[in-house]
């Protein structure tokens, strides 16, 4: 089994860690059934989750949690249950999708440096929500279109020296991107020689790619490339994710059937 | 004696502290005899120094030190000695004069913020020599025309919030300026009703005003007013110094005679 390119890829993606069942399901619904009116039937969900070697009991526990959190609504339809995103989780998924599925080569803009009056007040979290990454205590960097706190010192950015790009890299999870980049590069090569994947394999592959990508990309502010290292692994990942998702498009839910 | 406005002013200026004899003499030569070919004869120097209640022995020790340092050259002329600045000290005095005697209301320019790659390398002293004042570790402010170290992050300054102006104030000796401002304001009022001063009194008054002013102004970088507090005591001092020096012009050295 370890000789199969698909299986090897799935194992490598799962080995990146942080794959909680409920969180994988958030990714799956976001990728496969985000549109209004779409849902995933119980049997289809079971097939996809079992392709990831997740036991039915773990799927039930995760579904229970997601229903309690108001993320998933489940509805009986004859002999099966259909699971759908709620209005709230659909909106949140859509907001996240703007960044997860963004084309990798959109022109991006200028940046700004912001200095806060003191280290109290606006926290790292508060600044992260506004789109700023910390450089030094009280000193933050962000895209030009972000809104800094009122009364901060705001300076439009110009040339960013290389050391600045290197210093900001760990704040935007350079190491995590490097690990993902390795897996995606290998996956692209392996899957190049793979025979056509089944619909459920395609759903699983997409889910794990999107999941590992969004786990990193949503954890740091989007900074203009002018601020990032020239060999920025996050950008390589973005290109690889985009290429793989294009090559393995969303399967039709109806094509996912027990084998 | 304490009722005499001139004496009261001199005492207040001397009470500001930091009046080493050799340093007062550096000020005196810079104010009275900076031009090429100018010098101060021993008897004239004695008269002026004794007006400041400095003993002849202290004057001799200071002259000795300044000669050893290459600041003063002394030359016998008949029965008197004439003391002059050397080429080196004349050049240094001229450089300092550009700032000491600058008109207070010259339009001043924009500013820049500089962030260094790390806290090693360029020191506070090194940055001060380039004209930058420290705001935070690694973060400096300076006039737009200053030259930052190569490869620093350099951002042109725009609007400076009030808190920034307040935070930079102690770095440019706000308290010292406030103390001088009080003395100069009182001096201006007192001397308004003073009868005409003798040439030596005028020399002493100028020397002590310039001395206390240069002791502060040369110890911090010149920052554009846009960066400084709106009620900046340094600017009030500058205006007062300028007004007092205009009102009490340099006396002719030949007018300074024993009384």
Coordinates of C-alpha atoms in Angstrom, one line a residue:
Chain A
X1 CA 0.0 0.0 0.0
X2 CA 2.9 2.3 0.7
X3 CA 3.9 2.0 -2.9
X4 CA 0.7 3.7 -4.1
X5 CA 1.4 7.3 -5.0
X6 CA -2.1 8.4 -3.7
X7 CA -1.6 6.6 -0.4
X8 CA 1.9 7.9 0.0
X9 CA 0.7 11.4 -0.5
X10 CA -2.2 11.1 1.9
X11 CA 0.1 9.7 4.6
X12 CA 2.6 12.5 4.1
X13 CA -0.2 15.1 4.4
X14 CA -1.6 13.5 7.5
X15 CA 1.8 13.3 9.0
X16 CA 2.1 17.1 9.0
X17 CA 0.0 16.9 12.2
X18 CA -2.8 19.0 13.6
X19 CA -5.5 16.9 11.9
X20 CA -8.4 16.9 14.3
X21 CA -11.4 15.1 13.0
X22 CA -13.8 18.0 13.6
X23 CA -11.3 20.4 12.0
X24 CA -10.8 18.2 8.9
X25 CA -14.6 18.1 8.6
X26 CA -14.7 21.9 8.7
X27 CA -12.3 21.9 5.8
X28 CA -14.2 19.2 3.9
X29 CA -17.5 21.1 4.1
X30 CA -15.8 24.3 3.2
X31 CA -14.3 22.7 0.1
X32 CA -17.1 20.4 -1.1
X33 CA -20.4 21.9 0.1
X34 CA -20.0 25.6 0.9
X35 CA -22.6 26.9 -1.5
X36 CA -26.1 27.7 -0.2
X37 CA -28.3 24.6 -0.6
X38 CA -25.4 22.1 -0.7
X39 CA -25.0 19.4 1.8
X40 CA -23.2 16.1 2.3
X41 CA -25.2 13.0 2.9
X42 CA -24.2 10.7 5.8
X43 CA -23.0 7.8 3.6
X44 CA -20.8 10.1 1.4
X45 CA -19.3 11.6 4.5
X46 CA -18.5 8.1 5.8
X47 CA -16.8 7.1 2.6
X48 CA -14.6 10.2 2.5
X49 CA -13.7 10.0 6.2
X50 CA -12.9 6.3 5.9
X51 CA -10.5 7.1 3.0
X52 CA -8.6 9.1 5.6
X53 CA -8.6 6.1 7.9
X54 CA -10.9 7.9 10.4
X55 CA -13.2 5.5 12.4
X56 CA -17.0 5.9 12.2
X57 CA -17.1 6.6 15.9
X58 CA -14.7 9.5 15.6
X59 CA -16.9 10.9 12.8
X60 CA -20.0 10.7 15.0
X61 CA -18.2 12.5 17.9
X62 CA -17.0 15.2 15.6
X63 CA -20.5 15.7 14.0
X64 CA -21.9 16.0 17.5
X65 CA -19.4 18.7 18.4
X66 CA -19.9 20.6 15.2
X67 CA -23.7 20.5 15.6
X68 CA -23.3 21.8 19.2
X69 CA -21.1 24.6 18.0
X70 CA -23.7 25.6 15.4
X71 CA -21.3 24.8 12.6
X72 CA -23.3 21.9 11.1
X73 CA -27.0 21.3 10.8
X74 CA -28.2 17.7 10.2
X75 CA -31.5 16.8 8.7
X76 CA -33.2 13.5 8.1
X77 CA -34.1 12.8 4.5
X78 CA -35.8 9.4 4.2
X79 CA -33.3 6.8 5.4
X80 CA -30.2 9.1 5.3
X81 CA -29.1 12.2 7.1
X82 CA -27.9 15.3 5.2
X83 CA -25.4 17.6 6.9
X84 CA -25.1 21.2 5.8
X85 CA -23.2 24.3 7.0
X86 CA -25.3 26.8 8.9
X87 CA -25.8 30.4 7.8
X88 CA -23.1 31.5 10.3
X89 CA -20.5 28.8 9.3
X90 CA -21.2 29.4 5.6
X91 CA -20.4 33.1 6.1
X92 CA -17.3 32.3 8.0
X93 CA -16.2 29.7 5.4
X94 CA -16.7 32.2 2.7
X95 CA -14.6 34.8 4.4
X96 CA -11.8 32.3 4.9
X97 CA -12.1 31.0 1.4
X98 CA -11.2 34.5 0.0
X99 CA -7.8 33.9 1.4
X100 CA -7.5 30.0 1.1
X101 CA -8.4 30.0 -2.6
X102 CA -6.9 33.3 -3.6
X103 CA -4.9 33.1 -6.8
X104 CA -1.2 33.1 -6.0
X105 CA -0.1 35.7 -8.4
X106 CA -2.4 38.6 -7.8
X107 CA -0.5 41.8 -7.7
X108 CA -0.2 42.9 -4.1
X109 CA 0.3 46.3 -2.7
X110 CA 2.3 48.5 -0.5
X111 CA 2.9 48.1 3.2
X112 CA 2.9 50.3 6.3
X113 CA 4.8 50.3 9.6
X114 CA 2.8 51.1 12.7
X115 CA 4.1 52.1 16.1
X116 CA 1.8 52.0 19.1
X117 CA 1.9 54.5 21.9
X118 CA 2.7 51.9 24.5
X119 CA 2.8 48.1 24.9
X120 CA -0.6 48.0 26.7
X121 CA -3.8 48.8 24.9
X122 CA -3.8 47.1 21.5
X123 CA -2.5 43.5 21.9
X124 CA -0.8 41.2 19.5
X125 CA -4.2 39.5 18.9
X126 CA -5.9 42.8 18.4
X127 CA -3.2 43.9 15.9
X128 CA -3.4 40.5 14.2
X129 CA -7.1 40.9 13.7
X130 CA -6.4 44.2 12.0
X131 CA -3.9 42.4 9.7
X132 CA -0.6 43.4 11.4
X133 CA 2.4 41.2 12.2
X134 CA 4.7 42.1 15.1
X135 CA 8.3 43.2 14.3
X136 CA 9.4 44.6 17.7
X137 CA 7.6 45.5 20.9
X138 CA 5.1 48.2 19.9
X139 CA 6.2 48.0 16.2
X140 CA 4.0 46.3 13.6
X141 CA 4.0 45.7 9.8
X142 CA 0.9 45.3 7.6
X143 CA -0.5 45.8 4.2
X144 CA -1.2 49.4 3.2
X145 CA -5.0 48.8 3.2
X146 CA -5.1 47.6 6.9
X147 CA -6.7 49.9 9.4
X148 CA -4.2 50.8 12.3
X149 CA -5.5 51.8 15.7
X150 CA -6.4 55.4 16.1
X151 CA -3.5 57.6 17.1
X152 CA -0.8 55.1 16.3
X153 CA 2.2 56.4 14.4
X154 CA 1.7 55.2 10.8
X155 CA 4.4 55.3 8.2
X156 CA 3.9 54.1 4.6
X157 CA 6.5 51.5 3.7
X158 CA 9.0 51.8 0.9
X159 CA 12.0 49.6 0.3
X160 CA 12.3 46.7 2.7
X161 CA 15.9 45.6 3.4
X162 CA 16.5 41.8 3.3
X163 CA 17.1 41.6 7.0
X164 CA 13.6 42.9 7.6
X165 CA 12.1 40.3 5.3
X166 CA 14.1 37.6 7.2
X167 CA 13.0 39.0 10.6
X168 CA 9.3 39.0 9.7
X169 CA 9.5 35.4 8.2
X170 CA 9.1 33.5 11.5
X171 CA 6.1 35.7 12.4
X172 CA 4.4 34.4 9.3
X173 CA 5.3 30.8 10.0
X174 CA 8.2 30.2 7.7
X175 CA 9.1 26.8 9.2
X176 CA 5.5 25.5 8.8
X177 CA 5.4 26.6 5.2
X178 CA 8.8 24.9 4.5
X179 CA 7.5 21.6 5.8
X180 CA 4.3 21.9 3.7
X181 CA 6.3 22.9 0.7
X182 CA 8.3 19.7 0.8
X183 CA 5.2 17.5 1.1
X184 CA 3.4 19.3 -1.8
X185 CA 6.4 19.2 -4.1
X186 CA 6.8 15.5 -3.6
X187 CA 3.0 15.0 -4.0
X188 CA 3.0 16.9 -7.3
X189 CA 5.8 14.6 -8.6
X190 CA 4.3 11.4 -7.3
X191 CA 0.8 12.2 -8.5
X192 CA 2.1 13.1 -11.9
X193 CA 2.5 9.4 -12.6
X194 CA -0.7 8.4 -10.8
X195 CA -3.6 6.8 -12.6
X196 CA -6.9 8.7 -12.4
X197 CA -8.2 9.1 -8.9
X198 CA -11.7 8.1 -7.8
X199 CA -14.1 10.9 -6.8
X200 CA -13.6 10.1 -3.1
X201 CA -9.8 10.0 -3.5
X202 CA -10.0 13.4 -5.1
X203 CA -12.2 14.7 -2.3
X204 CA -9.7 13.4 0.3
X205 CA -6.7 14.7 -1.5
X206 CA -8.2 18.2 -1.8
X207 CA -9.4 18.2 1.8
X208 CA -5.9 17.4 3.1
X209 CA -4.2 19.9 0.9
X210 CA -6.7 22.7 1.7
X211 CA -6.6 21.7 5.4
X212 CA -2.8 21.9 5.8
X213 CA -2.7 25.1 3.8
X214 CA -5.5 26.9 5.7
X215 CA -4.0 25.8 9.1
X216 CA -1.0 28.0 8.3
X217 CA -2.3 30.7 6.1
X218 CA -5.2 31.7 8.4
X219 CA -2.8 31.9 11.4
X220 CA -0.9 35.0 10.2
X221 CA -1.8 38.3 8.6
X222 CA -1.5 38.5 4.8
X223 CA 1.6 40.6 4.2
X224 CA 2.6 42.1 0.8
X225 CA 5.3 40.1 -0.9
X226 CA 7.5 43.2 -0.8
X227 CA 7.9 42.5 2.9
X228 CA 8.5 38.8 2.7
X229 CA 11.7 36.9 2.0
X230 CA 12.5 36.6 -1.7
X231 CA 12.5 32.8 -1.4
X232 CA 9.4 32.9 0.7
X233 CA 8.1 29.3 1.2
X234 CA 4.6 30.5 1.8
X235 CA 4.5 31.8 -1.8
X236 CA 5.8 28.5 -3.2
X237 CA 3.1 26.7 -1.2
X238 CA 0.5 29.0 -2.5
X239 CA 1.5 28.2 -6.1
X240 CA 1.6 24.4 -5.4
X241 CA -1.7 24.4 -3.7
X242 CA -3.3 26.3 -6.5
X243 CA -1.8 24.0 -9.1
X244 CA -2.8 20.8 -7.3
X245 CA -6.4 22.0 -6.7
X246 CA -6.7 22.9 -10.4
X247 CA -5.4 19.5 -11.4
X248 CA -7.7 17.7 -9.0
X249 CA -10.9 19.7 -9.2
X250 CA -13.9 19.3 -6.8
X251 CA -15.6 16.0 -7.5
X252 CA -19.4 16.0 -7.9
X253 CA -20.9 14.8 -4.6
X254 CA -23.0 12.3 -6.5
X255 CA -19.9 10.6 -7.9
X256 CA -18.7 9.6 -4.4
X257 CA -19.9 6.1 -4.0
X258 CA -19.0 3.1 -1.9
X259 CA -16.4 0.9 -3.7
Chain B
X1 CA 24.8 93.2 45.6
X2 CA 21.9 90.6 45.3
X3 CA 19.6 93.6 44.4
X4 CA 21.5 94.4 41.2
X5 CA 19.7 92.9 38.2
X6 CA 23.0 92.0 36.4
X7 CA 24.4 90.3 39.5
X8 CA 21.1 88.4 40.1
X9 CA 21.2 87.2 36.5
X10 CA 24.8 86.1 36.6
X11 CA 24.1 84.2 39.9
X12 CA 21.1 82.5 38.4
X13 CA 23.0 81.5 35.2
X14 CA 26.0 80.2 37.3
X15 CA 23.6 78.3 39.5
X16 CA 22.4 76.2 36.6
X17 CA 25.6 74.2 37.2
X18 CA 28.2 72.5 35.0
X19 CA 30.3 75.7 34.8
X20 CA 33.9 74.3 34.6
X21 CA 36.4 77.1 34.2
X22 CA 38.1 75.6 31.1
X23 CA 34.6 75.0 29.5
X24 CA 33.5 78.5 30.2
X25 CA 36.7 79.7 28.5
X26 CA 35.9 77.6 25.5
X27 CA 32.6 79.4 25.3
X28 CA 34.2 82.8 25.9
X29 CA 36.7 82.4 23.1
X30 CA 34.0 81.0 20.8
X31 CA 31.8 84.0 21.4
X32 CA 34.4 86.8 21.6
X33 CA 37.4 85.8 19.5
X34 CA 36.4 83.1 17.1
X35 CA 37.5 84.9 13.9
X36 CA 40.9 84.2 12.4
X37 CA 43.4 86.7 13.8
X38 CA 41.4 87.5 16.9
X39 CA 42.7 86.8 20.4
X40 CA 42.1 87.8 24.0
X41 CA 44.9 89.5 25.9
X42 CA 45.7 88.2 29.3
X43 CA 44.5 91.3 31.2
X44 CA 41.2 91.3 29.3
X45 CA 40.7 87.6 30.1
X46 CA 41.4 88.3 33.8
X47 CA 38.9 91.0 33.9
X48 CA 36.1 89.0 32.4
X49 CA 36.9 85.9 34.5
X50 CA 36.9 87.9 37.7
X51 CA 33.5 89.3 36.8
X52 CA 32.4 85.6 37.0
X53 CA 34.1 85.4 40.4
X54 CA 36.7 83.0 39.1
X55 CA 40.0 83.2 40.9
X56 CA 43.2 84.0 38.9
X57 CA 44.7 80.6 39.9
X58 CA 41.8 78.7 38.4
X59 CA 42.1 80.8 35.2
X60 CA 45.8 79.8 35.0
X61 CA 45.0 76.1 35.5
X62 CA 42.3 76.2 32.8
X63 CA 44.6 78.0 30.3
X64 CA 47.3 75.4 31.0
X65 CA 44.8 72.6 30.3
X66 CA 43.5 74.2 27.1
X67 CA 47.0 74.8 25.8
X68 CA 47.8 71.1 26.5
X69 CA 44.7 70.1 24.6
X70 CA 45.7 72.2 21.6
X71 CA 42.6 74.4 22.1
X72 CA 44.4 77.6 22.9
X73 CA 47.7 79.0 21.8
X74 CA 49.4 81.7 23.9
X75 CA 51.9 84.2 22.6
X76 CA 53.9 86.8 24.4
X77 CA 53.4 90.3 23.0
X78 CA 55.6 92.8 24.9
X79 CA 54.5 92.6 28.5
X80 CA 51.2 90.8 27.9
X81 CA 50.2 87.4 26.6
X82 CA 47.7 87.0 23.9
X83 CA 45.6 83.8 23.8
X84 CA 44.0 82.6 20.5
X85 CA 42.1 79.6 19.3
X86 CA 44.2 77.1 17.3
X87 CA 43.2 76.2 13.7
X88 CA 41.6 73.0 15.0
X89 CA 39.6 74.6 17.8
X90 CA 38.6 77.5 15.5
X91 CA 37.2 74.9 13.1
X92 CA 35.4 73.1 15.9
X93 CA 34.0 76.3 17.3
X94 CA 32.7 77.3 13.9
X95 CA 31.0 74.0 13.4
X96 CA 29.3 74.3 16.8
X97 CA 28.4 77.9 16.2
X98 CA 26.2 76.9 13.3
X99 CA 23.9 75.4 15.8
X100 CA 24.5 77.6 18.8
X101 CA 23.8 80.9 16.9
X102 CA 21.2 79.5 14.5
X103 CA 18.2 81.8 14.1
X104 CA 15.3 80.2 16.0
X105 CA 12.6 80.5 13.4
X106 CA 14.3 79.0 10.3
X107 CA 11.8 76.8 8.5
X108 CA 12.8 73.2 9.3
X109 CA 12.0 70.1 7.4
X110 CA 10.6 66.7 7.4
X111 CA 11.8 63.7 9.5
X112 CA 12.5 60.1 9.1
X113 CA 12.2 57.0 11.2
X114 CA 15.0 54.4 11.1
X115 CA 15.0 50.8 12.3
X116 CA 18.4 49.1 12.7
X117 CA 18.8 45.4 11.8
X118 CA 19.8 44.5 15.4
X119 CA 20.7 46.2 18.7
X120 CA 24.5 45.6 18.1
X121 CA 26.4 47.4 15.4
X122 CA 25.4 51.1 15.3
X123 CA 25.3 52.4 18.9
X124 CA 23.3 55.2 20.5
X125 CA 26.5 57.3 20.2
X126 CA 26.9 56.4 16.5
X127 CA 23.3 57.2 15.8
X128 CA 23.6 60.5 17.7
X129 CA 26.6 61.5 15.6
X130 CA 24.4 60.9 12.5
X131 CA 21.7 63.1 14.1
X132 CA 19.3 60.5 15.3
X133 CA 17.5 60.3 18.7
X134 CA 16.4 56.9 20.1
X135 CA 12.7 56.2 20.4
X136 CA 12.8 52.4 21.1
X137 CA 15.5 49.8 21.0
X138 CA 16.6 49.7 17.4
X139 CA 14.2 52.5 16.5
X140 CA 15.4 56.1 15.9
X141 CA 14.1 59.4 14.7
X142 CA 16.0 62.1 12.8
X143 CA 15.7 65.0 10.4
X144 CA 15.1 64.0 6.8
X145 CA 18.5 65.2 5.7
X146 CA 20.5 62.9 8.1
X147 CA 22.3 59.9 6.7
X148 CA 21.1 56.6 8.3
X149 CA 23.4 53.6 8.4
X150 CA 23.5 51.6 5.2
X151 CA 20.9 48.9 5.0
X152 CA 18.7 50.3 7.9
X153 CA 15.0 50.4 7.3
X154 CA 14.3 54.0 6.5
X155 CA 10.8 55.5 6.4
X156 CA 10.0 59.1 5.7
X157 CA 7.9 60.6 8.5
X158 CA 4.6 62.2 8.0
X159 CA 2.2 63.1 10.8
X160 CA 3.6 62.8 14.3
X161 CA 1.0 62.0 17.0
X162 CA 1.3 64.0 20.3
X163 CA 2.4 60.9 22.3
X164 CA 5.4 60.5 20.0
X165 CA 6.4 64.1 20.5
X166 CA 6.1 63.6 24.3
X167 CA 8.1 60.4 24.2
X168 CA 10.9 62.0 22.3
X169 CA 11.0 65.0 24.6
X170 CA 13.2 63.5 27.4
X171 CA 15.6 62.3 24.7
X172 CA 16.2 65.9 23.8
X173 CA 16.6 67.1 27.4
X174 CA 13.2 68.6 28.0
X175 CA 13.9 69.2 31.8
X176 CA 17.3 70.9 31.2
X177 CA 15.6 73.3 28.7
X178 CA 12.8 74.0 31.2
X179 CA 15.3 75.1 33.9
X180 CA 17.2 77.3 31.4
X181 CA 13.9 78.8 30.1
X182 CA 13.0 79.9 33.6
X183 CA 16.3 81.6 34.2
X184 CA 16.3 83.3 30.8
X185 CA 12.7 84.6 31.1
X186 CA 13.5 86.1 34.5
X187 CA 16.8 87.5 33.2
X188 CA 15.0 89.2 30.3
X189 CA 12.5 90.9 32.7
X190 CA 15.2 91.9 35.2
X191 CA 17.6 93.2 32.6
X192 CA 14.9 95.2 30.9
X193 CA 15.1 97.7 33.8
X194 CA 18.9 97.5 34.1
X195 CA 21.1 100.5 33.3
X196 CA 23.6 100.0 30.5
X197 CA 26.1 97.3 31.1
X198 CA 29.8 97.7 30.9
X199 CA 31.7 95.9 28.1
X200 CA 33.0 93.3 30.5
X201 CA 29.5 92.8 32.0
X202 CA 28.2 92.3 28.5
X203 CA 30.9 89.8 27.7
X204 CA 30.2 87.8 30.9
X205 CA 26.4 87.9 30.3
X206 CA 26.8 86.6 26.8
X207 CA 29.3 84.0 27.8
X208 CA 27.0 82.5 30.5
X209 CA 23.9 82.6 28.2
X210 CA 25.8 80.9 25.3
X211 CA 27.4 78.5 27.7
X212 CA 24.2 77.2 29.3
X213 CA 22.5 77.1 25.9
X214 CA 25.3 75.2 24.2
X215 CA 25.7 72.7 27.1
X216 CA 22.2 71.5 26.2
X217 CA 21.8 72.1 22.5
X218 CA 25.0 70.3 21.5
X219 CA 24.1 67.2 23.6
X220 CA 21.2 66.1 21.5
X221 CA 20.4 65.8 17.8
X222 CA 18.6 68.7 16.1
X223 CA 15.1 67.3 15.4
X224 CA 12.5 69.1 13.2
X225 CA 9.8 70.9 15.2
X226 CA 7.2 68.6 13.7
X227 CA 8.6 65.8 16.0
X228 CA 8.8 67.9 19.2
X229 CA 6.2 68.7 21.7
X230 CA 4.0 71.7 20.8
X231 CA 5.1 73.6 23.9
X232 CA 8.8 72.5 23.4
X233 CA 10.9 74.4 26.0
X234 CA 14.0 74.1 23.8
X235 CA 12.3 76.3 21.2
X236 CA 11.4 79.0 23.8
X237 CA 15.0 78.9 25.0
X238 CA 16.2 79.3 21.5
X239 CA 14.0 82.4 21.0
X240 CA 15.1 83.9 24.4
X241 CA 18.8 83.2 23.7
X242 CA 18.5 84.9 20.3
X243 CA 16.7 87.9 21.7
X244 CA 19.1 88.4 24.6
X245 CA 22.2 88.0 22.4
X246 CA 20.7 90.6 20.0
X247 CA 20.0 93.0 22.8
X248 CA 23.5 92.5 24.3
X249 CA 25.8 92.4 21.3
X250 CA 29.4 91.3 21.4
X251 CA 31.5 94.1 23.0
X252 CA 34.7 95.3 21.3
X253 CA 37.6 93.6 23.1
X254 CA 39.3 97.0 23.4
X255 CA 36.4 98.3 25.5
X256 CA 37.0 95.8 28.2
X257 CA 39.2 97.6 30.7
X258 CA 39.9 97.3 34.4
X259 CA 37.5 99.4 36.5

